N, C-alpha and C. Protein backbone atom coordinates (compact mmCIF):
# COMPACT_ATOMS: atom_id res chain seq x y z
N UNK A 1 -0.62 19.50 -1.44
CA UNK A 1 -2.32 19.34 -1.43
C UNK A 1 -2.59 20.69 -1.02
N UNK A 2 -1.89 21.54 0.08
CA UNK A 2 -2.57 22.50 -0.22
C UNK A 2 -3.50 23.55 -1.35
N UNK A 3 -4.75 23.89 -0.32
CA UNK A 3 -5.38 24.47 -2.00
C UNK A 3 -6.06 23.93 -2.37
N UNK A 4 -5.97 22.41 -2.19
CA UNK A 4 -6.19 21.55 -2.78
C UNK A 4 -8.00 21.29 -2.02
N UNK A 5 -9.52 22.01 -3.47
CA UNK A 5 -10.95 21.20 -1.86
C UNK A 5 -11.30 19.59 -2.12
N UNK A 6 -11.51 19.56 -1.13
CA UNK A 6 -12.39 18.40 -0.25
C UNK A 6 -12.54 17.89 -1.62
N UNK A 7 -13.84 18.65 -2.43
CA UNK A 7 -14.23 17.35 -3.27
C UNK A 7 -12.78 16.94 -4.62
N UNK A 8 -12.27 18.23 -4.93
CA UNK A 8 -10.72 17.90 -5.66
C UNK A 8 -10.00 17.24 -5.05
N UNK A 9 -9.89 16.10 -3.90
CA UNK A 9 -8.55 15.71 -3.42
C UNK A 9 -10.20 13.70 -3.87
N UNK A 10 -11.87 13.71 -2.99
CA UNK A 10 -12.81 12.66 -3.43
C UNK A 10 -12.04 12.55 -4.87
N UNK A 11 -11.76 13.41 -5.69
CA UNK A 11 -12.09 13.28 -7.38
C UNK A 11 -10.75 11.83 -7.83
N UNK A 12 -9.63 12.54 -6.63
CA UNK A 12 -7.94 12.13 -7.12
C UNK A 12 -8.22 10.44 -6.53
N UNK A 13 -9.24 10.50 -4.51
CA UNK A 13 -9.24 9.34 -4.72
C UNK A 13 -10.21 8.42 -4.95
N UNK A 14 -11.30 8.70 -6.57
CA UNK A 14 -11.40 8.01 -6.97
C UNK A 14 -11.20 7.64 -8.42
N UNK A 15 -10.11 8.64 -8.90
CA UNK A 15 -9.25 8.27 -10.01
C UNK A 15 -8.52 7.27 -9.95
N UNK A 16 -9.05 6.40 -8.66
CA UNK A 16 -7.61 4.70 -8.95
C UNK A 16 -9.46 3.89 -8.97
N UNK A 17 -8.44 2.85 -9.29
CA UNK A 17 -9.73 1.39 -9.56
C UNK A 17 -9.24 0.82 -7.74
N UNK A 18 -10.00 1.27 -7.16
CA UNK A 18 -10.51 0.82 -5.32
C UNK A 18 -11.26 -0.87 -5.56
N UNK A 19 -10.33 -1.32 -4.63
CA UNK A 19 -11.27 -3.33 -4.28
C UNK A 19 -11.56 -3.29 -3.27
N UNK A 20 -12.34 -3.92 -2.23
CA UNK A 20 -12.68 -4.00 -1.10
C UNK A 20 -12.63 -5.07 -0.56
N UNK A 21 -11.59 -4.76 0.33
CA UNK A 21 -10.26 -6.12 0.65
C UNK A 21 -10.07 -5.55 1.64
N UNK A 22 -9.43 -6.55 2.35
CA UNK A 22 -9.53 -6.33 4.22
C UNK A 22 -7.96 -6.72 4.25
N UNK A 23 -6.44 -5.62 4.41
CA UNK A 23 -5.34 -5.91 4.35
C UNK A 23 -5.51 -5.25 6.13
N UNK A 24 -4.35 -5.22 6.95
CA UNK A 24 -3.71 -4.30 8.02
C UNK A 24 -2.99 -3.66 7.49
N UNK A 25 -3.69 -2.79 9.05
CA UNK A 25 -3.21 -0.89 8.34
C UNK A 25 -3.24 -0.27 9.82
N UNK A 26 -1.86 0.43 9.90
CA UNK A 26 -1.56 1.20 10.83
C UNK A 26 -1.86 2.36 11.26
N UNK A 27 -2.08 3.37 11.99
CA UNK A 27 -3.23 4.31 11.42
C UNK A 27 -2.86 5.25 12.67
N UNK A 28 -1.46 6.40 11.98
CA UNK A 28 -1.13 7.20 13.32
C UNK A 28 -0.96 8.78 12.75
N UNK A 29 -2.80 9.63 14.04
CA UNK A 29 -2.58 10.97 13.74
C UNK A 29 -1.00 11.73 14.42
N UNK A 30 -0.59 12.58 13.10
CA UNK A 30 0.67 13.66 13.30
C UNK A 30 0.47 14.30 14.33
N UNK A 31 1.65 15.03 14.81
CA UNK A 31 0.79 15.75 15.73
C UNK A 31 1.13 17.65 15.00
N UNK A 32 -0.09 18.56 14.93
CA UNK A 32 -0.70 19.57 15.18
C UNK A 32 0.96 20.08 14.31
N UNK A 33 0.57 20.97 13.52
CA UNK A 33 1.96 20.99 12.65
C UNK A 33 3.11 20.35 12.63
N UNK A 34 2.80 19.51 11.72
CA UNK A 34 4.02 18.11 11.30
C UNK A 34 4.43 18.85 9.88
N UNK A 35 4.74 19.04 9.19
CA UNK A 35 5.15 19.87 7.81
C UNK A 35 5.53 18.07 6.77
N UNK A 36 4.57 18.58 6.42
CA UNK A 36 5.09 16.92 5.65
C UNK A 36 5.81 17.23 4.63
N UNK A 37 5.95 16.23 4.20
CA UNK A 37 7.93 15.68 3.72
C UNK A 37 7.70 15.80 1.79
N UNK A 38 8.56 16.51 0.77
CA UNK A 38 8.72 15.87 -0.28
C UNK A 38 8.16 14.37 -0.55
N UNK A 39 7.43 13.60 -1.88
CA UNK A 39 7.90 12.30 -1.77
C UNK A 39 9.64 12.10 -1.40
N UNK A 40 10.19 12.64 -2.34
CA UNK A 40 12.29 12.58 -2.24
C UNK A 40 12.66 12.45 -1.21
N UNK A 41 12.21 12.94 -0.17
CA UNK A 41 12.32 12.79 1.18
C UNK A 41 11.39 12.56 2.10
N UNK A 42 10.91 11.19 1.86
CA UNK A 42 10.69 10.01 2.33
C UNK A 42 10.90 9.42 3.40
N UNK A 43 12.21 9.22 2.53
CA UNK A 43 12.19 7.97 3.13
C UNK A 43 13.35 8.34 4.75
N UNK A 44 13.77 9.34 4.69
CA UNK A 44 14.18 10.25 6.03
C UNK A 44 12.57 9.76 6.87
N UNK A 45 11.45 9.95 6.56
CA UNK A 45 10.71 9.88 7.49
C UNK A 45 10.44 8.15 7.56
N UNK A 46 10.85 7.38 6.93
CA UNK A 46 10.69 6.16 7.46
C UNK A 46 11.12 4.89 8.04
N UNK A 47 10.52 4.21 8.78
CA UNK A 47 11.36 3.24 9.61
C UNK A 47 12.40 2.75 8.69
N UNK A 48 13.51 2.40 9.22
CA UNK A 48 14.29 2.09 8.77
C UNK A 48 14.67 0.36 7.86
N UNK A 49 14.02 -0.02 8.69
CA UNK A 49 13.07 -1.98 7.72
C UNK A 49 12.35 -1.25 6.28
N UNK A 50 11.72 0.07 6.74
CA UNK A 50 11.07 0.27 5.48
C UNK A 50 12.59 1.10 3.99
N UNK A 51 13.38 1.90 4.45
CA UNK A 51 14.11 2.12 3.75
C UNK A 51 14.83 0.85 3.36
N UNK A 52 15.13 -0.15 3.90
CA UNK A 52 15.65 -1.48 3.38
C UNK A 52 14.95 -2.01 2.75
N UNK A 53 14.10 -2.07 2.77
CA UNK A 53 13.20 -3.51 2.11
C UNK A 53 12.61 -2.50 0.37
N UNK A 54 12.60 -1.60 0.22
CA UNK A 54 12.55 -0.32 -0.69
C UNK A 54 14.34 -0.26 -1.38
N UNK A 55 15.04 -0.38 -0.53
CA UNK A 55 16.79 0.07 -1.29
C UNK A 55 16.47 -1.77 -2.46
N UNK A 56 16.45 -2.67 -1.78
CA UNK A 56 16.82 -3.67 -1.99
C UNK A 56 15.32 -4.32 -3.31
N UNK A 57 14.25 -3.97 -3.39
CA UNK A 57 13.61 -3.80 -4.77
C UNK A 57 13.93 -2.38 -5.88
N UNK A 58 14.20 -1.97 -5.39
CA UNK A 58 14.72 -0.80 -6.61
C UNK A 58 16.04 -1.36 -7.09
N UNK A 59 16.90 -2.49 -6.19
CA UNK A 59 17.65 -3.23 -6.95
C UNK A 59 18.00 -4.38 -7.42
N UNK A 60 16.90 -4.58 -7.10
CA UNK A 60 16.51 -6.22 -8.33
C UNK A 60 15.72 -5.44 -9.40
N UNK A 61 15.08 -4.92 -9.37
CA UNK A 61 14.61 -4.10 -11.04
C UNK A 61 15.53 -3.21 -11.13
N UNK A 62 16.10 -2.77 -11.53
CA UNK A 62 17.59 -2.13 -12.55
C UNK A 62 18.46 -3.53 -12.46
N UNK A 63 18.31 -4.32 -11.92
CA UNK A 63 19.79 -6.08 -12.10
C UNK A 63 18.69 -6.39 -12.96
N UNK A 64 17.20 -6.59 -13.46
CA UNK A 64 16.82 -7.39 -14.33
C UNK A 64 16.73 -6.70 -15.25
N UNK A 65 16.64 -5.32 -15.08
CA UNK A 65 16.01 -4.56 -17.08
C UNK A 65 17.89 -4.87 -17.32
N UNK A 66 18.87 -4.95 -16.64
CA UNK A 66 20.29 -4.72 -17.59
C UNK A 66 20.13 -6.57 -18.34
N UNK A 67 19.66 -7.68 -17.26
CA UNK A 67 19.91 -8.66 -17.89
C UNK A 67 18.98 -9.37 -18.81
N UNK A 68 17.81 -8.35 -18.98
CA UNK A 68 16.91 -8.89 -20.54
C UNK A 68 17.40 -8.61 -21.66
N UNK A 69 18.78 -6.88 -21.66
CA UNK A 69 19.25 -6.85 -22.53
C UNK A 69 19.94 -7.80 -23.08
N UNK A 70 20.11 -8.69 -22.69
CA UNK A 70 21.41 -9.37 -22.46
C UNK A 70 20.92 -10.66 -23.46
N UNK A 71 19.31 -11.29 -24.08
CA UNK A 71 18.97 -11.91 -25.02
C UNK A 71 18.87 -13.13 -24.03
N UNK A 72 18.52 -14.61 -24.97
CA UNK A 72 18.05 -15.79 -24.25
C UNK A 72 18.74 -15.83 -22.94
N UNK A 73 20.16 -15.80 -23.00
CA UNK A 73 20.55 -16.05 -22.50
C UNK A 73 20.22 -15.51 -20.49
N UNK A 74 20.09 -14.26 -20.56
CA UNK A 74 19.71 -13.06 -19.98
C UNK A 74 18.57 -13.03 -19.33
N UNK A 75 17.26 -13.82 -19.61
CA UNK A 75 16.48 -14.33 -19.59
C UNK A 75 16.50 -15.39 -17.68
N UNK A 76 17.11 -16.71 -19.05
CA UNK A 76 17.16 -18.30 -18.24
C UNK A 76 17.69 -16.98 -17.16
N UNK A 77 18.26 -16.48 -16.81
CA UNK A 77 19.55 -15.92 -15.44
C UNK A 77 18.46 -14.73 -14.87
N UNK A 78 17.34 -14.40 -15.73
CA UNK A 78 16.89 -13.08 -15.26
C UNK A 78 15.03 -13.86 -14.17
N UNK A 79 15.10 -15.39 -15.07
CA UNK A 79 14.04 -16.11 -14.29
C UNK A 79 15.20 -16.14 -12.66
N UNK A 80 15.80 -17.36 -12.86
CA UNK A 80 16.71 -16.89 -11.64
C UNK A 80 16.89 -15.71 -10.61
N UNK A 81 17.50 -15.01 -11.21
CA UNK A 81 17.31 -13.99 -9.79
C UNK A 81 15.59 -13.36 -9.98
N UNK A 82 15.02 -13.77 -10.53
CA UNK A 82 13.40 -13.71 -10.05
C UNK A 82 13.29 -14.79 -9.19
N UNK A 83 13.89 -15.10 -8.99
CA UNK A 83 13.00 -16.71 -7.85
C UNK A 83 13.73 -16.20 -6.87
N UNK A 84 15.50 -15.86 -6.53
CA UNK A 84 15.83 -15.58 -5.31
C UNK A 84 15.45 -13.70 -5.06
N UNK A 85 14.57 -13.67 -5.81
CA UNK A 85 14.11 -12.16 -5.80
C UNK A 85 13.29 -12.17 -4.73
N UNK A 86 12.12 -13.54 -4.97
CA UNK A 86 11.02 -14.15 -4.58
C UNK A 86 11.55 -14.12 -3.39
N UNK A 87 12.50 -14.45 -2.59
CA UNK A 87 13.31 -15.30 -1.41
C UNK A 87 13.05 -14.22 -0.83
N UNK A 88 13.76 -13.46 -0.99
CA UNK A 88 14.39 -12.04 -0.79
C UNK A 88 13.37 -11.28 0.28
N UNK A 89 12.69 -11.02 -0.84
CA UNK A 89 10.95 -10.05 -0.79
C UNK A 89 9.73 -10.83 0.38
N UNK A 90 10.29 -12.46 0.84
CA UNK A 90 8.73 -13.14 2.22
C UNK A 90 9.48 -13.29 2.81
N UNK A 91 11.59 -12.55 3.08
CA UNK A 91 12.42 -12.80 3.48
C UNK A 91 11.31 -11.24 4.18
N UNK A 92 12.01 -10.59 3.54
CA UNK A 92 11.81 -8.71 4.47
C UNK A 92 10.43 -8.18 4.63
N UNK A 93 9.31 -9.01 4.11
CA UNK A 93 8.63 -9.56 4.02
C UNK A 93 7.96 -9.74 5.60
N UNK A 94 8.77 -10.79 6.75
CA UNK A 94 8.43 -10.94 7.88
C UNK A 94 8.50 -10.39 8.70
N UNK A 95 10.46 -9.56 7.84
CA UNK A 95 11.23 -8.38 8.72
C UNK A 95 9.32 -6.78 8.65
N UNK A 96 9.85 -7.16 7.96
CA UNK A 96 8.40 -5.80 7.47
C UNK A 96 7.06 -5.51 9.40
N UNK A 97 6.56 -7.25 8.83
CA UNK A 97 5.86 -7.85 9.68
C UNK A 97 5.61 -7.14 10.93
N UNK A 98 6.82 -7.84 11.16
CA UNK A 98 7.30 -6.86 13.28
C UNK A 98 7.36 -5.30 13.32
N UNK A 99 7.15 -4.54 12.01
CA UNK A 99 6.53 -3.13 12.15
C UNK A 99 5.18 -2.57 12.07
N UNK A 100 3.81 -3.44 12.22
CA UNK A 100 3.33 -3.86 12.33
C UNK A 100 3.47 -3.36 13.73
N UNK A 101 2.47 -1.62 14.88
CA UNK A 101 2.20 -1.90 15.63
C UNK A 101 0.89 -2.12 16.27
N UNK A 102 0.93 -3.05 16.80
CA UNK A 102 -1.35 -3.74 17.39
C UNK A 102 -1.61 -2.35 18.46
N UNK A 103 -1.30 -2.20 18.89
CA UNK A 103 -1.80 0.05 18.82
C UNK A 103 -2.50 0.25 18.27
N UNK A 104 -1.76 0.69 16.75
CA UNK A 104 -2.49 1.27 15.49
C UNK A 104 -3.13 0.79 14.47
N UNK A 105 -3.66 -0.41 15.13
CA UNK A 105 -3.22 -1.32 13.74
C UNK A 105 -5.20 -1.59 13.96
N UNK A 106 -5.39 -1.38 12.14
CA UNK A 106 -6.26 -1.26 12.02
C UNK A 106 -7.14 -2.42 11.08
N UNK A 107 -8.04 -2.31 10.18
CA UNK A 107 -9.00 -3.21 8.94
C UNK A 107 -8.67 -2.23 8.13
N UNK A 108 -7.78 -2.11 6.78
CA UNK A 108 -9.20 -1.32 5.76
C UNK A 108 -9.89 -1.74 5.15
N UNK A 109 -11.14 -0.75 4.94
CA UNK A 109 -12.56 -1.80 4.38
C UNK A 109 -12.47 -1.84 2.16
N UNK A 110 -11.33 -1.22 2.11
CA UNK A 110 -11.95 -0.70 1.03
C UNK A 110 -9.50 -0.53 0.61
N UNK A 111 -9.15 -0.59 -0.78
CA UNK A 111 -7.86 0.50 -1.07
C UNK A 111 -7.34 0.38 -2.64
N UNK A 112 -6.88 1.44 -2.70
CA UNK A 112 -6.39 1.56 -4.59
C UNK A 112 -5.51 1.86 -5.02
N UNK A 113 -4.81 2.39 -5.39
CA UNK A 113 -3.97 3.95 -5.88
C UNK A 113 -4.12 5.09 -5.58
N UNK A 114 -5.36 4.87 -5.31
CA UNK A 114 -5.38 6.37 -4.95
C UNK A 114 -5.97 7.24 -3.09
N UNK A 115 -5.79 5.97 -3.09
CA UNK A 115 -6.82 5.81 -0.83
C UNK A 115 -6.33 4.32 -0.17
N UNK A 116 -7.65 4.88 0.23
CA UNK A 116 -8.06 3.27 1.16
C UNK A 116 -8.74 3.76 2.64
N UNK A 117 -9.70 3.12 2.47
CA UNK A 117 -10.87 2.66 3.96
C UNK A 117 -10.47 2.63 4.38
N UNK A 118 -11.06 2.87 6.48
CA UNK A 118 -10.53 2.71 7.47
C UNK A 118 -11.04 2.26 7.89
N UNK A 119 -11.58 0.84 8.85
CA UNK A 119 -12.14 0.82 9.78
C UNK A 119 -12.11 1.19 10.84
N UNK A 120 -12.14 2.62 11.59
CA UNK A 120 -12.22 1.89 13.10
C UNK A 120 -12.55 2.38 14.12
N UNK A 121 -12.53 2.66 15.09
CA UNK A 121 -13.41 2.59 17.00
C UNK A 121 -14.03 4.23 16.28
N UNK A 122 -13.29 5.25 16.87
CA UNK A 122 -13.24 6.43 16.32
C UNK A 122 -13.62 7.32 15.86
N UNK A 123 -13.71 8.47 15.74
CA UNK A 123 -13.91 8.49 14.44
C UNK A 123 -12.58 10.46 14.22
N UNK A 124 -12.60 10.20 13.12
CA UNK A 124 -11.22 10.97 12.36
C UNK A 124 -11.92 11.89 12.42
N UNK A 125 -10.68 13.64 12.59
CA UNK A 125 -11.06 15.06 11.48
C UNK A 125 -10.88 15.11 10.54
N UNK A 126 -11.60 15.78 9.64
CA UNK A 126 -11.35 16.13 8.19
C UNK A 126 -10.32 16.11 8.00
N UNK A 127 -9.12 16.06 6.96
CA UNK A 127 -8.25 16.85 6.93
C UNK A 127 -6.60 17.41 7.78
N UNK A 128 -6.85 15.93 8.52
CA UNK A 128 -5.90 15.45 9.32
C UNK A 128 -4.64 14.53 8.69
N UNK A 129 -3.64 14.65 8.78
CA UNK A 129 -2.71 14.21 8.64
C UNK A 129 -2.46 12.73 9.15
N UNK A 130 -2.74 11.71 8.48
CA UNK A 130 -2.02 10.56 9.14
C UNK A 130 -0.82 10.39 8.52
N UNK A 131 -0.06 9.04 9.71
CA UNK A 131 1.12 8.57 9.84
C UNK A 131 0.49 7.06 8.44
N UNK A 132 0.46 6.55 7.99
CA UNK A 132 0.34 5.23 7.26
C UNK A 132 1.39 4.18 7.14
N UNK A 133 1.05 2.46 7.70
CA UNK A 133 1.40 1.42 6.72
C UNK A 133 0.66 0.40 7.04
N UNK A 134 1.42 0.52 5.47
CA UNK A 134 -0.02 -1.44 4.93
C UNK A 134 0.46 -1.78 4.70
N UNK A 135 0.61 -2.82 4.85
CA UNK A 135 0.97 -4.06 4.83
C UNK A 135 -0.17 -5.46 3.79
N UNK A 136 0.68 -5.86 3.41
CA UNK A 136 0.23 -6.42 1.74
C UNK A 136 0.60 -7.78 1.83
N UNK A 137 -0.52 -8.70 2.83
CA UNK A 137 0.26 -9.91 3.47
C UNK A 137 0.95 -10.91 1.64
N UNK A 138 -0.74 -10.14 0.01
CA UNK A 138 -0.31 -11.04 -0.82
C UNK A 138 0.74 -11.23 -1.61
N UNK A 139 1.07 -8.81 -1.22
CA UNK A 139 2.40 -9.16 -1.78
C UNK A 139 4.16 -9.19 -1.71
N UNK A 140 3.49 -9.71 -0.76
CA UNK A 140 4.58 -10.06 0.44
C UNK A 140 5.38 -8.65 0.25
N UNK A 141 4.93 -7.51 1.20
CA UNK A 141 5.00 -6.16 1.20
C UNK A 141 4.28 -5.57 1.76
N UNK A 142 4.94 -3.99 2.40
CA UNK A 142 5.07 -2.83 2.86
C UNK A 142 4.73 -2.08 2.90
N UNK A 143 3.72 -0.78 3.05
CA UNK A 143 4.39 0.44 2.74
C UNK A 143 4.30 1.28 3.89
N UNK A 144 5.00 2.59 3.67
CA UNK A 144 5.17 3.65 4.11
C UNK A 144 4.79 5.32 3.61
N UNK A 145 3.56 5.79 4.23
CA UNK A 145 3.41 6.87 3.84
C UNK A 145 2.39 7.94 3.59
N UNK A 146 2.13 8.90 3.85
CA UNK A 146 1.01 9.81 4.52
C UNK A 146 -0.02 9.95 4.43
N UNK A 147 -0.69 10.19 4.47
CA UNK A 147 -2.81 10.50 4.23
C UNK A 147 -3.09 11.30 4.71
N UNK A 148 -3.96 11.70 3.79
CA UNK A 148 -5.56 12.50 4.74
C UNK A 148 -6.93 12.50 4.82
N UNK A 149 -7.15 12.48 6.03
CA UNK A 149 -8.09 12.34 5.57
C UNK A 149 -9.54 13.52 4.94
N UNK A 150 -10.47 12.15 4.17
CA UNK A 150 -11.56 13.16 3.31
C UNK A 150 -12.49 12.73 3.96
N UNK A 151 -13.15 11.78 4.58
CA UNK A 151 -14.35 11.27 4.43
C UNK A 151 -14.05 10.49 6.41
N UNK A 152 -15.89 11.10 7.21
CA UNK A 152 -15.73 9.80 8.15
C UNK A 152 -17.34 9.35 7.87
N UNK A 153 -17.16 8.70 7.92
CA UNK A 153 -18.80 8.20 8.05
C UNK A 153 -18.76 6.47 9.27
N UNK A 154 -19.73 6.81 10.11
CA UNK A 154 -19.80 6.37 11.09
C UNK A 154 -20.60 5.18 10.34
N UNK A 155 -21.12 3.44 10.57
CA UNK A 155 -21.28 2.58 9.58
C UNK A 155 -21.15 1.82 11.09
N UNK A 156 -22.64 1.20 11.95
CA UNK A 156 -22.76 -0.06 12.65
C UNK A 156 -22.50 1.22 13.13
N UNK A 157 -21.46 0.29 14.49
CA UNK A 157 -20.72 0.70 15.69
C UNK A 157 -19.19 1.63 15.26
N UNK A 158 -19.10 1.18 13.90
CA UNK A 158 -17.73 1.62 13.91
C UNK A 158 -17.88 2.69 12.86
N UNK A 159 -16.10 3.43 12.01
CA UNK A 159 -15.94 4.79 11.47
C UNK A 159 -15.55 4.59 10.21
N UNK A 160 -16.27 3.97 9.12
CA UNK A 160 -15.18 4.33 8.17
C UNK A 160 -14.61 5.73 7.40
N UNK A 161 -13.37 5.18 7.70
CA UNK A 161 -12.38 6.67 7.05
C UNK A 161 -11.54 6.67 5.93
N UNK A 162 -12.14 7.02 5.55
CA UNK A 162 -11.23 7.99 3.75
C UNK A 162 -10.04 7.94 3.75
N UNK A 163 -9.25 7.79 3.27
CA UNK A 163 -7.78 8.86 3.63
C UNK A 163 -6.99 8.72 1.43
N UNK A 164 -6.73 10.21 1.77
CA UNK A 164 -5.89 9.74 0.50
C UNK A 164 -4.21 9.85 0.34
N UNK A 165 -3.76 9.42 -0.07
CA UNK A 165 -1.82 9.31 -0.41
C UNK A 165 -1.87 10.86 -0.31
N UNK A 166 -0.83 11.57 0.45
CA UNK A 166 -0.87 12.09 0.06
C UNK A 166 0.51 13.29 -0.12
N UNK A 167 1.47 11.96 0.65
CA UNK A 167 2.46 11.79 0.57
C UNK A 167 2.90 10.23 0.34
N UNK A 168 3.86 9.79 -1.40
CA UNK A 168 3.86 8.64 -0.90
C UNK A 168 4.84 8.26 -2.48
N UNK A 169 5.87 7.02 -2.53
CA UNK A 169 6.25 7.40 -3.70
C UNK A 169 5.64 6.32 -4.72
N UNK A 170 6.29 6.55 -5.83
CA UNK A 170 5.50 6.37 -7.08
C UNK A 170 5.87 4.98 -7.31
N UNK A 171 6.82 4.62 -6.97
CA UNK A 171 6.58 2.86 -6.78
C UNK A 171 5.78 2.68 -5.85
N UNK A 172 5.93 3.27 -4.34
CA UNK A 172 4.90 2.08 -4.16
C UNK A 172 3.15 2.90 -4.48
N UNK A 173 2.84 3.88 -4.33
CA UNK A 173 1.74 4.10 -5.42
C UNK A 173 1.68 2.64 -6.88
N UNK A 174 2.09 2.15 -7.52
CA UNK A 174 2.68 1.49 -8.79
C UNK A 174 2.05 0.12 -7.58
N UNK A 175 2.62 -0.53 -6.62
CA UNK A 175 2.85 -1.28 -5.87
C UNK A 175 1.21 -1.84 -6.05
N UNK A 176 0.04 -0.64 -4.66
CA UNK A 176 -0.84 -0.42 -4.76
C UNK A 176 -1.91 -0.49 -5.25
N UNK A 177 -1.42 -0.33 -6.01
CA UNK A 177 -2.43 -0.15 -7.99
C UNK A 177 -2.66 -2.09 -8.34
N UNK A 178 -1.11 -2.81 -8.86
CA UNK A 178 -0.96 -4.52 -9.37
C UNK A 178 -1.94 -4.66 -7.50
N UNK A 179 -0.92 -4.34 -6.85
CA UNK A 179 -1.39 -5.24 -5.44
C UNK A 179 -3.68 -5.29 -5.56
N UNK A 180 -3.67 -4.31 -5.91
CA UNK A 180 -5.46 -4.12 -5.77
C UNK A 180 -6.44 -5.05 -7.43
N UNK A 181 -4.99 -5.07 -8.73
CA UNK A 181 -5.98 -5.77 -9.75
C UNK A 181 -5.68 -6.34 -9.54
N UNK A 182 -4.45 -7.54 -8.63
CA UNK A 182 -3.61 -8.57 -9.14
C UNK A 182 -4.84 -9.95 -7.99
N UNK A 183 -5.63 -8.74 -6.81
CA UNK A 183 -6.93 -9.22 -6.11
C UNK A 183 -8.02 -9.72 -6.80
N UNK A 184 -8.41 -8.40 -7.70
CA UNK A 184 -9.15 -8.33 -8.71
C UNK A 184 -9.80 -9.47 -9.11
N UNK A 185 -7.82 -9.75 -10.26
CA UNK A 185 -7.92 -11.19 -10.91
C UNK A 185 -8.38 -12.91 -10.15
N UNK A 186 -8.03 -12.20 -8.89
CA UNK A 186 -8.30 -13.60 -8.03
C UNK A 186 -9.85 -13.52 -7.42
N UNK A 187 -10.61 -12.37 -7.53
CA UNK A 187 -11.96 -12.97 -6.94
C UNK A 187 -12.17 -13.19 -8.22
N UNK A 188 -12.32 -12.36 -9.39
CA UNK A 188 -13.12 -13.28 -10.84
C UNK A 188 -12.58 -14.01 -11.44
N UNK A 189 -11.45 -15.13 -10.75
CA UNK A 189 -11.15 -16.20 -10.49
C UNK A 189 -12.21 -17.27 -9.86
N UNK A 190 -11.91 -17.07 -9.13
CA UNK A 190 -12.84 -17.34 -7.54
C UNK A 190 -14.07 -17.99 -7.98
N UNK A 191 -14.35 -15.94 -8.44
CA UNK A 191 -15.96 -16.18 -8.84
C UNK A 191 -16.82 -17.56 -9.49
N UNK A 192 -15.94 -17.35 -10.72
CA UNK A 192 -15.88 -18.45 -12.21
C UNK A 192 -16.41 -19.66 -11.23
N UNK A 193 -14.75 -19.86 -10.92
CA UNK A 193 -15.01 -20.94 -10.63
C UNK A 193 -16.07 -21.90 -9.98
N UNK A 194 -16.85 -20.84 -9.12
CA UNK A 194 -17.98 -21.33 -7.89
C UNK A 194 -19.06 -21.66 -9.45
N UNK A 195 -19.18 -20.15 -9.43
CA UNK A 195 -21.12 -20.30 -10.20
C UNK A 195 -20.37 -21.43 -11.86
N UNK A 196 -19.00 -22.83 -12.25
CA UNK A 196 -18.90 -23.37 -12.73
C UNK A 196 -18.92 -24.12 -12.24
N UNK A 197 -19.21 -24.70 -11.00
CA UNK A 197 -19.54 -26.23 -9.81
C UNK A 197 -19.94 -26.31 -9.80
N UNK A 198 -21.42 -24.52 -9.14
CA UNK A 198 -22.44 -24.60 -8.95
C UNK A 198 -23.49 -25.13 -10.56
């Protein structure tokens, strides 16, 4: 991210679909002089519960890929294991929810695969590095990453702080993209149902 202009960072934020939706977010400014890790080394900075959840998810993905190559019987087994995996995801979600620090808790205004806008009581400085924990209740998941402040706008009594993800694992970014699209689909279905009932 060094050497990238604020305008380029804004373009990176806008390159991904974002959805207006409130998710719980922990926002923690990092100390001055903090050296941002590479995405490959992000695991070393993650709280233990996030690392365990991440390993469980990657194990599931590898197992299911193997089963899909087994043909018809593999599909039945994959379906069963998907259900078991969902149970584990729900339990891991419960564990990850305990990582939610009320003293650092905020809500998002919008989020997507490129960044998030968080409603805060105090302004943040541009280019400030932030440790983020995003709690995706609908996906029974949570994400740990680092972001950078690219905008701070006062809206009423609050500030809308825009952050890009500048250190996030690829699979977590994919999860955010999927989550935003799932939520959009749910919103569109709800709107269509309401119009049908009117």
